[in-house]
Amino acid sequence: MTGPPRPTRPTRPNRPIRPQTATERLARLLYAALGPTALVFGLLCLGTVLEQAWEPQRSWSVAAWLLIFGLPMLLAVLSRRVPLRVLRVIALAEGALFVLLLVFWLTVRAEPLPAGADIPWAISLTGVPVMAVAVTTRDRTAWAYLMLVCTMSGLLRAATSTDPYPVLVGVEDGLYSFLLLSMLVGLTTMARRSAGKVDQAATFARVQLVGRADRLARKRERLTIDALVHDSVISTLLMAGRGGTPVPVLSRHAADTLVRLDALRAPLPDPSMPGPQVTRRLQQLVEELAPDAQITSNLPGTLTVPALAVTALLGAVGEALRNSVAADVQEPVRSPVARTLTVASYQGGIRVAVHDNGVGFDPARVPAERLGIAQSIIGRMERLSGGAAAVRSRPGAGTEVVVSWTPAPAAPSAPAPPVPALSTAPPTPPRPATQLKGVTRLPRALSTSILVGFIAVHAVLAFADGEPLWTLPYEILGFVAVSAAAAWLTLVVPDPVSPRNAVMVLALCGLSAVATAFPVPPVGSTPFAHWYLGAITMMLVALAVRGRPGFAWYGYGMIMVISIAWALLNGLTLLDGVNLAIRHAGTLLAGTLFAVGLKRSTQTLAGLNRERARSGAAAATAAAALEERETQLTRVNTLARPTLERLANLLQGAALQINPLQIEPTLRAESLLVEATLRDAIRGRSLFVEPVITAARAARIRGVDVTLLDDSADRPPRQLAAAAAIVAAQLDSLTHGHLIARLLPADRPTIASIVVDAGEPRMLTVTPDGLLQPSL
C-alpha cells in the first residue's frame, strides 16, 4: 500500500541570459589575449629563470615563475566560461604576486648578477601583470600600478647590473618599460572608455528603435481598425441613418460588422484561401454592393492567398464599389453606369481591377480628411505585406481602382506567412551605436605626450651610454629615422593607416635598424646598444593596433633578418641573431592580439547589438499592436456596438413591419450621431478627448454640424488641453450652424483653427500658449 504522492517542489523558471555589453566583451577579449602573450614571454625567459634560480630554494623560483606565467594562461582559458568577477580576482592576484616578486628581489636578492646575464627574469614579464591590472581596474589605478612596477623594475635593474653606471642603466630600463607599457595601458583605457560609450549609445539606440517600432505598430494597427470602422461600421450606420435601405439588408450588414469586429480579437481559422474561393467571396461582395456589376475571374485552383490578404482585398474592393454607387446616386448620368470587376492571377498573387464609366473625379482635389480612398483603399493595401493599390480617374471619364497582392520572396527553409499589421521589419539599428570607433588611436594629448616621451627616452638610450665617437653619426641617423617615423605616424598619418604610409614607416624603421646595428661590436657593447629594436617594436605595435598587423609582422621579419645579418657579420651564430630579436616578439604579439581581437569583437558586437535591437523592436511591435488593437476595439465597441446590435436584431421584427424600408426615427438619429462620433475619433484623433467629446455630441443633438480634424501628424501640441477646452466652449455656445475645429501641423504659428458659421462666419485661432484670438 503506497501513501499519497509527495508534493513536488516547484521548479524555478530559468532566468534569461543577459546579453554581454561592449565593456564586458572587451574585458573578456583582453583577458584572453593575456594568455598567448604570457606564453611567449614565459617561454623566452625560462632559461633565465633556471639560471637565476634562488639557490636556497630553487623550487620557489620555479613556483614563482609558474604563478606569474600560469595565472594569465588561466585567465585566457577561463575568459569565456566564468563570471567576470572571477577573472578580476585572478587578474588582481597576478598584479599583487608580481609586486611581491619584485619586493622579494629588491629585499633578498638585490645583488649584481653575472655579467651578460644581469637582467632579472622577473623584469621580462612586467607587461603581463601591468595589462592584467589595466583591464581590471580604473584608469588611475592602472597608471599608478604602471608607475610603481616600472620604478621597482628600474631599481631592481640598477641593483643587479654589472655596468659601471648601474643607476643610469636602472633609469634607462625603467623609462623604456614605462614608455612601452604606457602605450598599451593607454590603448586599454581608451578601449574601455569607448566600450562604455558604445554601451550607452547602443542602449539609447535600442530605446529609440523600440519607441519607433511601438509608434509604427500602433499607427498601423490604428489605421487598420479605422479602415474597418470606415468600411463596415460607418457604412452600416450611414445606411441606417439616411434610410432607403431594406431592413433585411441593413440588419445583415450590421450582423456582418459585428462578426468582423469580433474576428479581430481571435485568430483566423484558415491561414490561406484557394483562388476559386476568393472568386466566390468577391462575387458575394458584388451582389451585395453593386448587383449590376460584371465580374470575370481566371484565378487557378492552385493559387492560395493568405486570409489576411483576402480580407484587405475585399475591404478595398468593397470601398471602391461603394464609392462608385454613391457617385452615381449623387451625380446621375444619362446612360446607366457600367461597372466591371476583373480578377486575375498576378506575379504569383492576385490582381483585382474595379472600373466604371461614371462621372469620375479629380484625385488631386480629394480633401485629406476623406478616409475612403486614402485609408480604406490605398492605406489598407500599403499596410499589407506585398499589397499595392492605384486609383485613376478624371472628371467625366470614369474611375478605375486596381488592388493587388503578391507574395514576398522567402527563404526556402523557413517560409513565413505574411502578416500585414506586423510584416514591416523594424527599423535598422544605427551602426555607429554598435561599433568601437576610435579605440586604436589615443587622444591627441596622450599620443603627443607618448611621442615626446618616445623621443626623449630613446635619446637617453642612444646617446647616454658613451659609445665611441666614430659611431655617433650612425647613431644620430638611426635616432632621427625612427623618431621621424614615430612623429609622422602620430601626428600626420590618419586612420586607417594606408598601405603606402605603412611601407614608409617600415622603410624609416629599416633605415634606423641598419644605421644603428652594424657599428655595434659583438662584445663589450653597452646594455642598450640595441635600443633601436625596442623603438622599432613600438612602431610595429602602433601599426598593428591601427589596422596594419600584417605590415607590422613584415617589419618584425625585417628586423629579425637585420639581427641575424649583424650576428653573422660579426662572427656570431644565427641563433645569436635570433635571440637578439626574439625577445621583442611577445610585445608585438600583445599588440597584434589586441588589434585583431578588438576588430573581431567589434564586428561580433555590432551584429549582436543589431540583432538585440531587432528583437526588442519586434517584441515591442507585437506588444504595441495587441495593446493598440484592444484599445481601439474597446473604443469602437463602446461607441457603436449597442447601436449595431439593435440594427442586427431588426431581422427578428422585419416581417411585422408594414414598410420594410423604414426604421424608427430615434434609431436613425442615434445611428447618425454614433457615425459622426466615430468620424471624430478617426479624423480628429487628438481632439477626441473630453470635454470635446461631450460638447460635440450635445451640439449635434441641438442641430449643429460639427467637424473635427487633426493635421498634427501624431505630434499634438503641448497646450492640447487648453485648445480642447476652447473648442468645447465654442461648441457649447452654438445652437445651430456649423463648426470646423482643426489641429494644425507643428510648424504653424498657431496650434489650432476654429471656423464658426452660425449666421455670420468667423474664424478663431489658438496660439501656442493656449490662448484664443480672432483671426485677422
GROMACS .gro file of N, CA and C in nm, residues 510 513-514 517-518 532-533 553-569 573-574 576-578 580-582:
model
   96
  510GLY      N    1   6.356   5.041  -4.104
  510GLY     CA    2   6.467   4.963  -4.159
  510GLY      C    3   6.594   5.044  -4.168
  513ALA      N    4   6.738   5.068  -3.821
  513ALA     CA    5   6.800   4.943  -3.776
  513ALA      C    6   6.936   4.922  -3.842
  514VAL      N    7   6.944   4.944  -3.972
  514VAL     CA    8   7.071   4.923  -4.043
  514VAL      C    9   7.177   5.021  -3.996
  517ALA      N   10   7.262   4.930  -3.610
  517ALA     CA   11   7.304   4.796  -3.570
  517ALA      C   12   7.449   4.767  -3.606
  518PHE      N   13   7.488   4.795  -3.729
  518PHE     CA   14   7.615   4.741  -3.776
  518PHE      C   15   7.738   4.803  -3.710
  532TYR      N   16   6.743   5.033  -3.067
  532TYR     CA   17   6.660   5.052  -3.187
  532TYR      C   18   6.557   4.941  -3.201
  533LEU      N   19   6.590   4.819  -3.151
  533LEU     CA   20   6.494   4.708  -3.164
  533LEU      C   21   6.366   4.737  -3.083
  553TRP      N   22   5.409   4.262  -3.883
  553TRP     CA   23   5.490   4.140  -3.879
  553TRP      C   24   5.589   4.132  -3.995
  554TYR      N   25   5.558   4.197  -4.108
  554TYR     CA   26   5.660   4.211  -4.211
  554TYR      C   27   5.779   4.290  -4.155
  555GLY      N   28   5.748   4.395  -4.079
  555GLY     CA   29   5.854   4.474  -4.017
  555GLY      C   30   5.934   4.393  -3.917
  556TYR      N   31   5.861   4.307  -3.841
  556TYR     CA   32   5.934   4.224  -3.745
  556TYR      C   33   6.025   4.126  -3.819
  557GLY      N   34   5.979   4.072  -3.930
  557GLY     CA   35   6.066   3.985  -4.010
  557GLY      C   36   6.187   4.062  -4.059
  558MET      N   37   6.168   4.189  -4.092
  558MET     CA   38   6.280   4.272  -4.140
  558MET      C   39   6.386   4.288  -4.030
  559ILE      N   40   6.344   4.320  -3.906
  559ILE     CA   41   6.445   4.339  -3.802
  559ILE      C   42   6.505   4.206  -3.760
  560MET      N   43   6.431   4.096  -3.776
  560MET     CA   44   6.490   3.964  -3.750
  560MET      C   45   6.601   3.936  -3.851
  561VAL      N   46   6.579   3.966  -3.976
  561VAL     CA   47   6.681   3.946  -4.080
  561VAL      C   48   6.803   4.034  -4.052
  562ILE      N   49   6.776   4.158  -4.014
  562ILE     CA   50   6.888   4.251  -3.986
  562ILE      C   51   6.968   4.201  -3.865
  563SER      N   52   6.899   4.150  -3.763
  563SER     CA   53   6.970   4.100  -3.644
  563SER      C   54   7.055   3.978  -3.678
  564ILE      N   55   6.998   3.887  -3.758
  564ILE     CA   56   7.076   3.769  -3.798
  564ILE      C   57   7.196   3.810  -3.883
  565ALA      N   58   7.173   3.905  -3.977
  565ALA     CA   59   7.285   3.951  -4.060
  565ALA      C   60   7.394   4.016  -3.974
  566TRP      N   61   7.352   4.097  -3.876
  566TRP     CA   62   7.452   4.158  -3.786
  566TRP      C   63   7.530   4.050  -3.711
  567ALA      N   64   7.463   3.946  -3.663
  567ALA     CA   65   7.531   3.841  -3.588
  567ALA      C   66   7.629   3.767  -3.677
  568LEU      N   67   7.589   3.732  -3.797
  568LEU     CA   68   7.677   3.656  -3.885
  568LEU      C   69   7.796   3.740  -3.930
  569LEU      N   70   7.774   3.869  -3.956
  569LEU     CA   71   7.884   3.955  -3.999
  569LEU      C   72   7.986   3.978  -3.888
  573THR      N   73   7.668   3.335  -3.417
  573THR     CA   74   7.587   3.232  -3.482
  573THR      C   75   7.448   3.289  -3.519
  574LEU      N   76   7.381   3.212  -3.603
  574LEU     CA   77   7.245   3.251  -3.641
  574LEU      C   78   7.155   3.258  -3.519
  576ASP      N   79   7.235   3.345  -3.221
  576ASP     CA   80   7.260   3.470  -3.150
  576ASP      C   81   7.177   3.583  -3.209
  577GLY      N   82   7.167   3.586  -3.342
  577GLY     CA   83   7.086   3.690  -3.406
  577GLY      C   84   6.938   3.673  -3.375
  578VAL      N   85   6.894   3.547  -3.375
  578VAL     CA   86   6.752   3.521  -3.343
  578VAL      C   87   6.722   3.562  -3.200
  580LEU      N   88   6.857   3.785  -3.028
  580LEU     CA   89   6.859   3.930  -3.015
  580LEU      C   90   6.722   3.991  -3.043
  581ALA      N   91   6.651   3.938  -3.143
  581ALA     CA   92   6.523   3.996  -3.184
  581ALA      C   93   6.402   3.925  -3.126
  582ILE      N   94   6.421   3.799  -3.085
  582ILE     CA   95   6.304   3.720  -3.045
  582ILE      C   96   6.241   3.773  -2.917
   0.00000   0.00000   0.00000
